[in-house]
Amino acid sequence: MSEVATIWHFTRRRLSQAIEGLTDAQLNWRLLDGAHSIAEYLYHVAGVELYWAHHLGGWQPADDFEAGVLQCTRDSFLNDQLFPLPQARCTATDVGRALQIAYDALAPIIESPTPEQLAKPVRSPIGDPLDGREGLIRVAQHAAYHTGQIWLMRMHPQFPAG
């Protein structure tokens, strides 16, 4: 499983590079009306990682903030619900906190999964049945997908200057 952990660490490192130094205004800029902001993408990445930490490692939200981050797995991304966190939480500080919580929760699982975790049947956030191994493979590359979206937003001529 070391290859999966290596991919996850690489994609998380690239994500960190993509958001390094962004202001709150940049994190909240929208390419189009109704599109997600960078802050919302980051909460979604953290939420998906917490989803797998929850289902494979038993992680539980410690407070309303963590519960809201977990809801970002699906809400406004994979369903028609509103984004679950208030705009006031879409700051560099809070987004960074969410990403760190998710990192800390998922790292021990993705780095050293048990045979039981790898074999555990789980329904993915998009609804298909799979096992823990397949889930870890998916989550390992997930941040890369959204990192690409973030770079496209940053390259847009109307992206706010820092």
N, C-alpha and C. Protein backbone atom coordinates (compact mmCIF):
# COMPACT_ATOMS: atom_id res chain seq x y z
N MET A 1 0.82 -1.20 0.00
CA MET A 1 0.00 0.00 0.00
C MET A 1 0.86 1.26 0.00
N SER A 2 2.15 1.12 0.05
CA SER A 2 3.01 2.31 0.10
C SER A 2 2.87 3.18 -1.15
N GLU A 3 2.56 2.59 -2.29
CA GLU A 3 2.38 3.38 -3.51
C GLU A 3 1.19 4.32 -3.37
N VAL A 4 0.12 3.84 -2.76
CA VAL A 4 -1.07 4.67 -2.58
C VAL A 4 -0.76 5.83 -1.64
N ALA A 5 -0.06 5.56 -0.55
CA ALA A 5 0.32 6.63 0.38
C ALA A 5 1.24 7.63 -0.31
N THR A 6 2.14 7.16 -1.14
CA THR A 6 3.04 8.05 -1.87
C THR A 6 2.26 8.97 -2.80
N ILE A 7 1.28 8.42 -3.49
CA ILE A 7 0.43 9.24 -4.38
C ILE A 7 -0.33 10.28 -3.56
N TRP A 8 -0.90 9.86 -2.44
CA TRP A 8 -1.65 10.80 -1.61
C TRP A 8 -0.76 11.93 -1.10
N HIS A 9 0.41 11.59 -0.61
CA HIS A 9 1.33 12.64 -0.13
C HIS A 9 1.72 13.58 -1.26
N PHE A 10 1.96 13.04 -2.44
CA PHE A 10 2.32 13.86 -3.60
C PHE A 10 1.17 14.80 -3.97
N THR A 11 -0.05 14.28 -4.05
CA THR A 11 -1.18 15.13 -4.45
C THR A 11 -1.48 16.17 -3.38
N ARG A 12 -1.31 15.83 -2.13
CA ARG A 12 -1.52 16.81 -1.05
C ARG A 12 -0.45 17.90 -1.09
N ARG A 13 0.79 17.51 -1.42
CA ARG A 13 1.87 18.50 -1.53
C ARG A 13 1.58 19.47 -2.68
N ARG A 14 1.13 18.95 -3.81
CA ARG A 14 0.78 19.80 -4.96
C ARG A 14 -0.39 20.71 -4.62
N LEU A 15 -1.35 20.20 -3.88
CA LEU A 15 -2.48 21.04 -3.45
C LEU A 15 -1.97 22.19 -2.58
N SER A 16 -1.10 21.89 -1.64
CA SER A 16 -0.54 22.93 -0.77
C SER A 16 0.18 23.99 -1.59
N GLN A 17 0.92 23.57 -2.60
CA GLN A 17 1.62 24.52 -3.45
C GLN A 17 0.64 25.39 -4.23
N ALA A 18 -0.48 24.82 -4.64
CA ALA A 18 -1.47 25.56 -5.43
C ALA A 18 -2.18 26.64 -4.61
N ILE A 19 -2.25 26.48 -3.31
CA ILE A 19 -2.99 27.44 -2.48
C ILE A 19 -2.09 28.30 -1.60
N GLU A 20 -0.80 28.05 -1.64
CA GLU A 20 0.13 28.78 -0.79
C GLU A 20 0.01 30.28 -1.03
N GLY A 21 -0.20 31.02 0.04
CA GLY A 21 -0.23 32.48 -0.04
C GLY A 21 -1.52 33.09 -0.55
N LEU A 22 -2.53 32.28 -0.84
CA LEU A 22 -3.78 32.86 -1.34
C LEU A 22 -4.48 33.65 -0.23
N THR A 23 -5.05 34.77 -0.62
CA THR A 23 -5.80 35.60 0.32
C THR A 23 -7.22 35.06 0.47
N ASP A 24 -7.92 35.56 1.46
CA ASP A 24 -9.32 35.15 1.63
C ASP A 24 -10.14 35.54 0.41
N ALA A 25 -9.85 36.71 -0.17
CA ALA A 25 -10.58 37.14 -1.38
C ALA A 25 -10.33 36.17 -2.53
N GLN A 26 -9.10 35.72 -2.69
CA GLN A 26 -8.79 34.76 -3.75
C GLN A 26 -9.45 33.41 -3.48
N LEU A 27 -9.46 32.99 -2.23
CA LEU A 27 -10.09 31.72 -1.88
C LEU A 27 -11.59 31.73 -2.14
N ASN A 28 -12.20 32.89 -2.12
CA ASN A 28 -13.65 33.00 -2.27
C ASN A 28 -14.09 33.49 -3.64
N TRP A 29 -13.17 33.72 -4.56
CA TRP A 29 -13.51 34.16 -5.91
C TRP A 29 -14.18 33.01 -6.66
N ARG A 30 -15.16 33.37 -7.47
CA ARG A 30 -15.88 32.37 -8.27
C ARG A 30 -15.69 32.66 -9.75
N LEU A 31 -15.35 31.64 -10.48
CA LEU A 31 -15.17 31.76 -11.93
C LEU A 31 -16.48 32.15 -12.60
N LEU A 32 -17.58 31.59 -12.13
CA LEU A 32 -18.92 31.84 -12.67
C LEU A 32 -19.89 31.91 -11.50
N ASP A 33 -21.00 32.60 -11.69
CA ASP A 33 -22.05 32.57 -10.68
C ASP A 33 -22.49 31.12 -10.47
N GLY A 34 -22.57 30.72 -9.22
CA GLY A 34 -23.00 29.36 -8.90
C GLY A 34 -21.88 28.34 -8.90
N ALA A 35 -20.69 28.73 -9.36
CA ALA A 35 -19.55 27.80 -9.34
C ALA A 35 -18.96 27.77 -7.94
N HIS A 36 -18.22 26.72 -7.65
CA HIS A 36 -17.56 26.63 -6.36
C HIS A 36 -16.34 27.54 -6.31
N SER A 37 -16.06 28.02 -5.12
CA SER A 37 -14.84 28.80 -4.87
C SER A 37 -13.70 27.84 -4.53
N ILE A 38 -12.50 28.35 -4.51
CA ILE A 38 -11.35 27.53 -4.10
C ILE A 38 -11.55 27.05 -2.66
N ALA A 39 -12.04 27.93 -1.79
CA ALA A 39 -12.27 27.52 -0.40
C ALA A 39 -13.23 26.34 -0.34
N GLU A 40 -14.28 26.38 -1.15
CA GLU A 40 -15.25 25.28 -1.14
C GLU A 40 -14.63 24.00 -1.68
N TYR A 41 -13.80 24.10 -2.72
CA TYR A 41 -13.10 22.90 -3.21
C TYR A 41 -12.22 22.31 -2.11
N LEU A 42 -11.54 23.17 -1.37
CA LEU A 42 -10.65 22.69 -0.32
C LEU A 42 -11.42 22.01 0.80
N TYR A 43 -12.55 22.58 1.17
CA TYR A 43 -13.39 21.93 2.17
C TYR A 43 -13.89 20.58 1.66
N HIS A 44 -14.20 20.51 0.39
CA HIS A 44 -14.64 19.24 -0.20
C HIS A 44 -13.52 18.19 -0.13
N VAL A 45 -12.30 18.59 -0.48
CA VAL A 45 -11.16 17.66 -0.39
C VAL A 45 -11.02 17.17 1.05
N ALA A 46 -11.05 18.09 2.00
CA ALA A 46 -10.94 17.69 3.41
C ALA A 46 -12.09 16.79 3.81
N GLY A 47 -13.29 17.11 3.36
CA GLY A 47 -14.46 16.30 3.70
C GLY A 47 -14.35 14.88 3.19
N VAL A 48 -13.89 14.73 1.95
CA VAL A 48 -13.74 13.38 1.38
C VAL A 48 -12.70 12.59 2.17
N GLU A 49 -11.61 13.22 2.55
CA GLU A 49 -10.61 12.52 3.34
C GLU A 49 -11.18 12.10 4.70
N LEU A 50 -11.97 12.98 5.30
CA LEU A 50 -12.61 12.62 6.57
C LEU A 50 -13.65 11.52 6.39
N TYR A 51 -14.31 11.51 5.24
CA TYR A 51 -15.27 10.44 4.94
C TYR A 51 -14.59 9.08 5.03
N TRP A 52 -13.42 8.97 4.40
CA TRP A 52 -12.70 7.69 4.42
C TRP A 52 -12.11 7.39 5.79
N ALA A 53 -11.66 8.43 6.50
CA ALA A 53 -11.17 8.21 7.86
C ALA A 53 -12.32 7.74 8.77
N HIS A 54 -13.51 8.27 8.52
CA HIS A 54 -14.69 7.87 9.29
C HIS A 54 -15.06 6.41 9.00
N HIS A 55 -15.16 6.08 7.73
CA HIS A 55 -15.64 4.74 7.36
C HIS A 55 -14.59 3.65 7.55
N LEU A 56 -13.33 3.99 7.42
CA LEU A 56 -12.28 2.96 7.56
C LEU A 56 -11.60 2.98 8.92
N GLY A 57 -11.59 4.14 9.58
CA GLY A 57 -10.87 4.23 10.84
C GLY A 57 -11.70 4.62 12.04
N GLY A 58 -12.99 4.86 11.82
CA GLY A 58 -13.86 5.21 12.93
C GLY A 58 -13.77 6.66 13.39
N TRP A 59 -13.12 7.52 12.61
CA TRP A 59 -13.03 8.93 12.98
C TRP A 59 -14.43 9.51 13.15
N GLN A 60 -14.59 10.35 14.17
CA GLN A 60 -15.86 11.03 14.43
C GLN A 60 -15.60 12.53 14.58
N PRO A 61 -16.51 13.36 14.08
CA PRO A 61 -16.35 14.81 14.26
C PRO A 61 -16.36 15.18 15.74
N ALA A 62 -15.44 16.05 16.12
CA ALA A 62 -15.35 16.48 17.52
C ALA A 62 -16.26 17.67 17.82
N ASP A 63 -16.71 18.39 16.77
CA ASP A 63 -17.52 19.59 16.98
C ASP A 63 -18.29 19.91 15.70
N ASP A 64 -19.05 20.99 15.74
CA ASP A 64 -19.87 21.38 14.59
C ASP A 64 -19.02 21.72 13.36
N PHE A 65 -17.85 22.31 13.58
CA PHE A 65 -16.98 22.63 12.45
C PHE A 65 -16.58 21.35 11.72
N GLU A 66 -16.09 20.36 12.44
CA GLU A 66 -15.67 19.11 11.82
C GLU A 66 -16.85 18.39 11.17
N ALA A 67 -18.02 18.45 11.78
CA ALA A 67 -19.21 17.84 11.18
C ALA A 67 -19.55 18.54 9.87
N GLY A 68 -19.41 19.87 9.84
CA GLY A 68 -19.66 20.61 8.61
C GLY A 68 -18.67 20.27 7.52
N VAL A 69 -17.41 20.11 7.89
CA VAL A 69 -16.40 19.72 6.90
C VAL A 69 -16.75 18.35 6.32
N LEU A 70 -17.14 17.42 7.16
CA LEU A 70 -17.53 16.10 6.68
C LEU A 70 -18.71 16.19 5.71
N GLN A 71 -19.65 17.07 5.97
CA GLN A 71 -20.79 17.26 5.07
C GLN A 71 -20.35 17.76 3.69
N CYS A 72 -19.22 18.44 3.64
CA CYS A 72 -18.71 18.96 2.36
C CYS A 72 -18.32 17.84 1.40
N THR A 73 -18.27 16.62 1.88
CA THR A 73 -18.02 15.48 0.99
C THR A 73 -19.05 15.47 -0.13
N ARG A 74 -20.31 15.62 0.23
CA ARG A 74 -21.39 15.51 -0.76
C ARG A 74 -22.12 16.83 -1.00
N ASP A 75 -22.44 17.54 0.08
CA ASP A 75 -23.33 18.70 -0.05
C ASP A 75 -22.77 19.77 -0.97
N SER A 76 -23.54 20.09 -1.98
CA SER A 76 -23.28 21.05 -3.06
C SER A 76 -22.28 20.53 -4.09
N PHE A 77 -21.72 19.36 -3.87
CA PHE A 77 -20.82 18.74 -4.84
C PHE A 77 -21.47 17.54 -5.51
N LEU A 78 -22.03 16.65 -4.72
CA LEU A 78 -22.61 15.42 -5.25
C LEU A 78 -24.12 15.38 -5.07
N ASN A 79 -24.69 16.45 -4.55
CA ASN A 79 -26.14 16.54 -4.40
C ASN A 79 -26.57 18.00 -4.56
N ASP A 80 -27.83 18.27 -4.40
CA ASP A 80 -28.37 19.61 -4.60
C ASP A 80 -28.47 20.43 -3.32
N GLN A 81 -27.85 19.96 -2.26
CA GLN A 81 -27.88 20.69 -0.99
C GLN A 81 -26.99 21.94 -1.08
N LEU A 82 -27.27 22.89 -0.23
CA LEU A 82 -26.43 24.08 -0.15
C LEU A 82 -25.08 23.72 0.47
N PHE A 83 -24.07 24.52 0.18
CA PHE A 83 -22.77 24.33 0.82
C PHE A 83 -22.97 24.42 2.33
N PRO A 84 -22.49 23.45 3.10
CA PRO A 84 -22.87 23.33 4.51
C PRO A 84 -22.19 24.28 5.49
N LEU A 85 -21.15 24.96 5.08
CA LEU A 85 -20.46 25.86 6.01
C LEU A 85 -20.77 27.31 5.67
N PRO A 86 -20.85 28.17 6.69
CA PRO A 86 -21.13 29.58 6.42
C PRO A 86 -19.96 30.27 5.73
N GLN A 87 -20.27 31.32 5.00
CA GLN A 87 -19.24 32.08 4.29
C GLN A 87 -18.14 32.55 5.23
N ALA A 88 -18.49 32.86 6.46
CA ALA A 88 -17.50 33.33 7.43
C ALA A 88 -16.42 32.28 7.71
N ARG A 89 -16.68 31.02 7.40
CA ARG A 89 -15.69 29.94 7.59
C ARG A 89 -14.79 29.76 6.38
N CYS A 90 -15.03 30.49 5.31
CA CYS A 90 -14.23 30.32 4.09
C CYS A 90 -13.02 31.25 4.11
N THR A 91 -12.20 31.07 5.12
CA THR A 91 -10.97 31.84 5.30
C THR A 91 -9.77 30.92 5.19
N ALA A 92 -8.62 31.51 4.94
CA ALA A 92 -7.39 30.71 4.85
C ALA A 92 -7.15 29.96 6.15
N THR A 93 -7.42 30.59 7.27
CA THR A 93 -7.20 29.95 8.57
C THR A 93 -8.10 28.73 8.75
N ASP A 94 -9.39 28.89 8.50
CA ASP A 94 -10.32 27.78 8.71
C ASP A 94 -10.13 26.67 7.69
N VAL A 95 -9.87 27.04 6.44
CA VAL A 95 -9.63 26.03 5.41
C VAL A 95 -8.36 25.25 5.75
N GLY A 96 -7.33 25.94 6.18
CA GLY A 96 -6.09 25.27 6.58
C GLY A 96 -6.32 24.33 7.74
N ARG A 97 -7.14 24.76 8.69
CA ARG A 97 -7.48 23.90 9.83
C ARG A 97 -8.19 22.63 9.36
N ALA A 98 -9.15 22.78 8.45
CA ALA A 98 -9.89 21.62 7.94
C ALA A 98 -8.95 20.64 7.22
N LEU A 99 -8.07 21.18 6.39
CA LEU A 99 -7.13 20.31 5.66
C LEU A 99 -6.19 19.59 6.63
N GLN A 100 -5.79 20.25 7.70
CA GLN A 100 -4.90 19.61 8.68
C GLN A 100 -5.63 18.52 9.46
N ILE A 101 -6.87 18.79 9.85
CA ILE A 101 -7.67 17.78 10.55
C ILE A 101 -7.81 16.54 9.67
N ALA A 102 -8.12 16.76 8.39
CA ALA A 102 -8.30 15.64 7.47
C ALA A 102 -6.99 14.88 7.28
N TYR A 103 -5.90 15.61 7.13
CA TYR A 103 -4.59 14.98 6.96
C TYR A 103 -4.28 14.09 8.17
N ASP A 104 -4.45 14.66 9.35
CA ASP A 104 -4.14 13.92 10.57
C ASP A 104 -5.02 12.68 10.74
N ALA A 105 -6.27 12.77 10.30
CA ALA A 105 -7.19 11.64 10.44
C ALA A 105 -6.90 10.54 9.43
N LEU A 106 -6.54 10.92 8.20
CA LEU A 106 -6.37 9.92 7.14
C LEU A 106 -4.96 9.35 7.07
N ALA A 107 -3.95 10.12 7.43
CA ALA A 107 -2.55 9.68 7.26
C ALA A 107 -2.28 8.30 7.85
N PRO A 108 -2.64 8.03 9.11
CA PRO A 108 -2.31 6.71 9.65
C PRO A 108 -3.00 5.56 8.91
N ILE A 109 -4.18 5.84 8.37
CA ILE A 109 -4.93 4.79 7.66
C ILE A 109 -4.32 4.53 6.29
N ILE A 110 -4.04 5.59 5.55
CA ILE A 110 -3.53 5.41 4.19
C ILE A 110 -2.07 4.94 4.20
N GLU A 111 -1.33 5.30 5.24
CA GLU A 111 0.07 4.89 5.32
C GLU A 111 0.23 3.45 5.80
N SER A 112 -0.63 2.99 6.67
CA SER A 112 -0.53 1.63 7.22
C SER A 112 -1.90 1.01 7.43
N PRO A 113 -2.64 0.78 6.36
CA PRO A 113 -3.97 0.20 6.53
C PRO A 113 -3.89 -1.25 7.01
N THR A 114 -4.84 -1.62 7.81
CA THR A 114 -4.91 -3.01 8.26
C THR A 114 -5.59 -3.85 7.19
N PRO A 115 -5.40 -5.16 7.21
CA PRO A 115 -6.12 -6.01 6.27
C PRO A 115 -7.64 -5.82 6.37
N GLU A 116 -8.13 -5.59 7.59
CA GLU A 116 -9.57 -5.39 7.79
C GLU A 116 -10.04 -4.09 7.12
N GLN A 117 -9.25 -3.04 7.24
CA GLN A 117 -9.61 -1.78 6.59
C GLN A 117 -9.61 -1.93 5.07
N LEU A 118 -8.63 -2.63 4.53
CA LEU A 118 -8.55 -2.81 3.08
C LEU A 118 -9.71 -3.63 2.55
N ALA A 119 -10.20 -4.57 3.32
CA ALA A 119 -11.27 -5.46 2.87
C ALA A 119 -12.67 -4.94 3.22
N LYS A 120 -12.74 -3.91 4.04
CA LYS A 120 -14.04 -3.45 4.53
C LYS A 120 -14.93 -2.96 3.38
N PRO A 121 -16.15 -3.47 3.30
CA PRO A 121 -17.08 -2.96 2.28
C PRO A 121 -17.61 -1.58 2.69
N VAL A 122 -17.56 -0.65 1.75
CA VAL A 122 -17.99 0.73 2.00
C VAL A 122 -18.71 1.23 0.75
N ARG A 123 -19.67 2.10 0.95
CA ARG A 123 -20.31 2.79 -0.18
C ARG A 123 -19.54 4.10 -0.38
N SER A 124 -19.08 4.35 -1.59
CA SER A 124 -18.30 5.55 -1.86
C SER A 124 -19.19 6.79 -1.77
N PRO A 125 -18.60 7.97 -1.69
CA PRO A 125 -19.42 9.19 -1.66
C PRO A 125 -20.34 9.33 -2.87
N ILE A 126 -19.95 8.77 -4.01
CA ILE A 126 -20.83 8.87 -5.18
C ILE A 126 -21.86 7.75 -5.22
N GLY A 127 -21.76 6.80 -4.29
CA GLY A 127 -22.81 5.80 -4.13
C GLY A 127 -22.49 4.39 -4.56
N ASP A 128 -21.35 4.16 -5.18
CA ASP A 128 -21.06 2.80 -5.62
C ASP A 128 -20.38 2.00 -4.51
N PRO A 129 -20.66 0.69 -4.46
CA PRO A 129 -20.04 -0.15 -3.44
C PRO A 129 -18.60 -0.49 -3.83
N LEU A 130 -17.73 -0.44 -2.83
CA LEU A 130 -16.34 -0.84 -3.05
C LEU A 130 -15.74 -1.26 -1.73
N ASP A 131 -14.48 -1.64 -1.76
CA ASP A 131 -13.83 -2.01 -0.51
C ASP A 131 -12.86 -0.90 -0.10
N GLY A 132 -12.31 -1.03 1.09
CA GLY A 132 -11.41 -0.01 1.61
C GLY A 132 -10.21 0.25 0.73
N ARG A 133 -9.67 -0.80 0.13
CA ARG A 133 -8.53 -0.65 -0.77
C ARG A 133 -8.88 0.27 -1.93
N GLU A 134 -10.02 0.03 -2.55
CA GLU A 134 -10.45 0.87 -3.67
C GLU A 134 -10.72 2.30 -3.21
N GLY A 135 -11.28 2.44 -2.02
CA GLY A 135 -11.52 3.77 -1.48
C GLY A 135 -10.24 4.55 -1.26
N LEU A 136 -9.22 3.88 -0.73
CA LEU A 136 -7.94 4.56 -0.50
C LEU A 136 -7.28 4.94 -1.82
N ILE A 137 -7.43 4.11 -2.83
CA ILE A 137 -6.89 4.45 -4.15
C ILE A 137 -7.57 5.71 -4.67
N ARG A 138 -8.88 5.78 -4.52
CA ARG A 138 -9.61 6.96 -5.01
C ARG A 138 -9.23 8.22 -4.25
N VAL A 139 -9.19 8.13 -2.93
CA VAL A 139 -8.90 9.32 -2.14
C VAL A 139 -7.46 9.78 -2.35
N ALA A 140 -6.57 8.85 -2.68
CA ALA A 140 -5.16 9.22 -2.91
C ALA A 140 -5.01 10.20 -4.06
N GLN A 141 -5.85 10.07 -5.08
CA GLN A 141 -5.72 10.95 -6.25
C GLN A 141 -6.73 12.10 -6.24
N HIS A 142 -7.66 12.10 -5.31
CA HIS A 142 -8.75 13.06 -5.31
C HIS A 142 -8.27 14.51 -5.28
N ALA A 143 -7.30 14.83 -4.44
CA ALA A 143 -6.82 16.21 -4.34
C ALA A 143 -6.23 16.69 -5.67
N ALA A 144 -5.66 15.78 -6.45
CA ALA A 144 -5.06 16.17 -7.74
C ALA A 144 -6.12 16.72 -8.68
N TYR A 145 -7.27 16.11 -8.69
CA TYR A 145 -8.37 16.56 -9.55
C TYR A 145 -8.72 18.01 -9.24
N HIS A 146 -8.89 18.32 -7.96
CA HIS A 146 -9.28 19.67 -7.58
C HIS A 146 -8.10 20.65 -7.64
N THR A 147 -6.89 20.17 -7.51
CA THR A 147 -5.73 21.03 -7.69
C THR A 147 -5.71 21.58 -9.11
N GLY A 148 -6.03 20.74 -10.08
CA GLY A 148 -6.11 21.20 -11.46
C GLY A 148 -7.16 22.28 -11.63
N GLN A 149 -8.30 22.12 -11.00
CA GLN A 149 -9.34 23.15 -11.07
C GLN A 149 -8.85 24.46 -10.45
N ILE A 150 -8.15 24.36 -9.34
CA ILE A 150 -7.64 25.55 -8.66
C ILE A 150 -6.65 26.29 -9.55
N TRP A 151 -5.74 25.56 -10.20
CA TRP A 151 -4.78 26.23 -11.08
C TRP A 151 -5.48 26.88 -12.26
N LEU A 152 -6.50 26.26 -12.81
CA LEU A 152 -7.26 26.89 -13.90
C LEU A 152 -7.90 28.19 -13.43
N MET A 153 -8.44 28.19 -12.23
CA MET A 153 -9.03 29.42 -11.69
C MET A 153 -7.96 30.48 -11.49
N ARG A 154 -6.83 30.10 -10.97
CA ARG A 154 -5.75 31.06 -10.71
C ARG A 154 -5.21 31.68 -12.00
N MET A 155 -5.29 30.96 -13.09
CA MET A 155 -4.78 31.46 -14.37
C MET A 155 -5.78 32.37 -15.09
N HIS A 156 -7.01 32.43 -14.61
CA HIS A 156 -8.03 33.25 -15.26
C HIS A 156 -7.65 34.73 -15.16
N PRO A 157 -7.84 35.49 -16.24
CA PRO A 157 -7.45 36.91 -16.22
C PRO A 157 -8.18 37.74 -15.16
N GLN A 158 -9.34 37.31 -14.71
CA GLN A 158 -10.07 38.08 -13.70
C GLN A 158 -9.83 37.58 -12.27
N PHE A 159 -8.93 36.61 -12.12
CA PHE A 159 -8.62 36.14 -10.77
C PHE A 159 -8.00 37.30 -9.99
N PRO A 160 -8.46 37.55 -8.77
CA PRO A 160 -7.97 38.70 -8.01
C PRO A 160 -6.46 38.63 -7.76
N ALA A 161 -5.84 39.78 -7.82
CA ALA A 161 -4.41 39.87 -7.50
C ALA A 161 -4.22 39.69 -6.00
N GLY A 162 -3.08 39.16 -5.62
CA GLY A 162 -2.79 38.92 -4.21
C GLY A 162 -2.31 40.09 -3.54
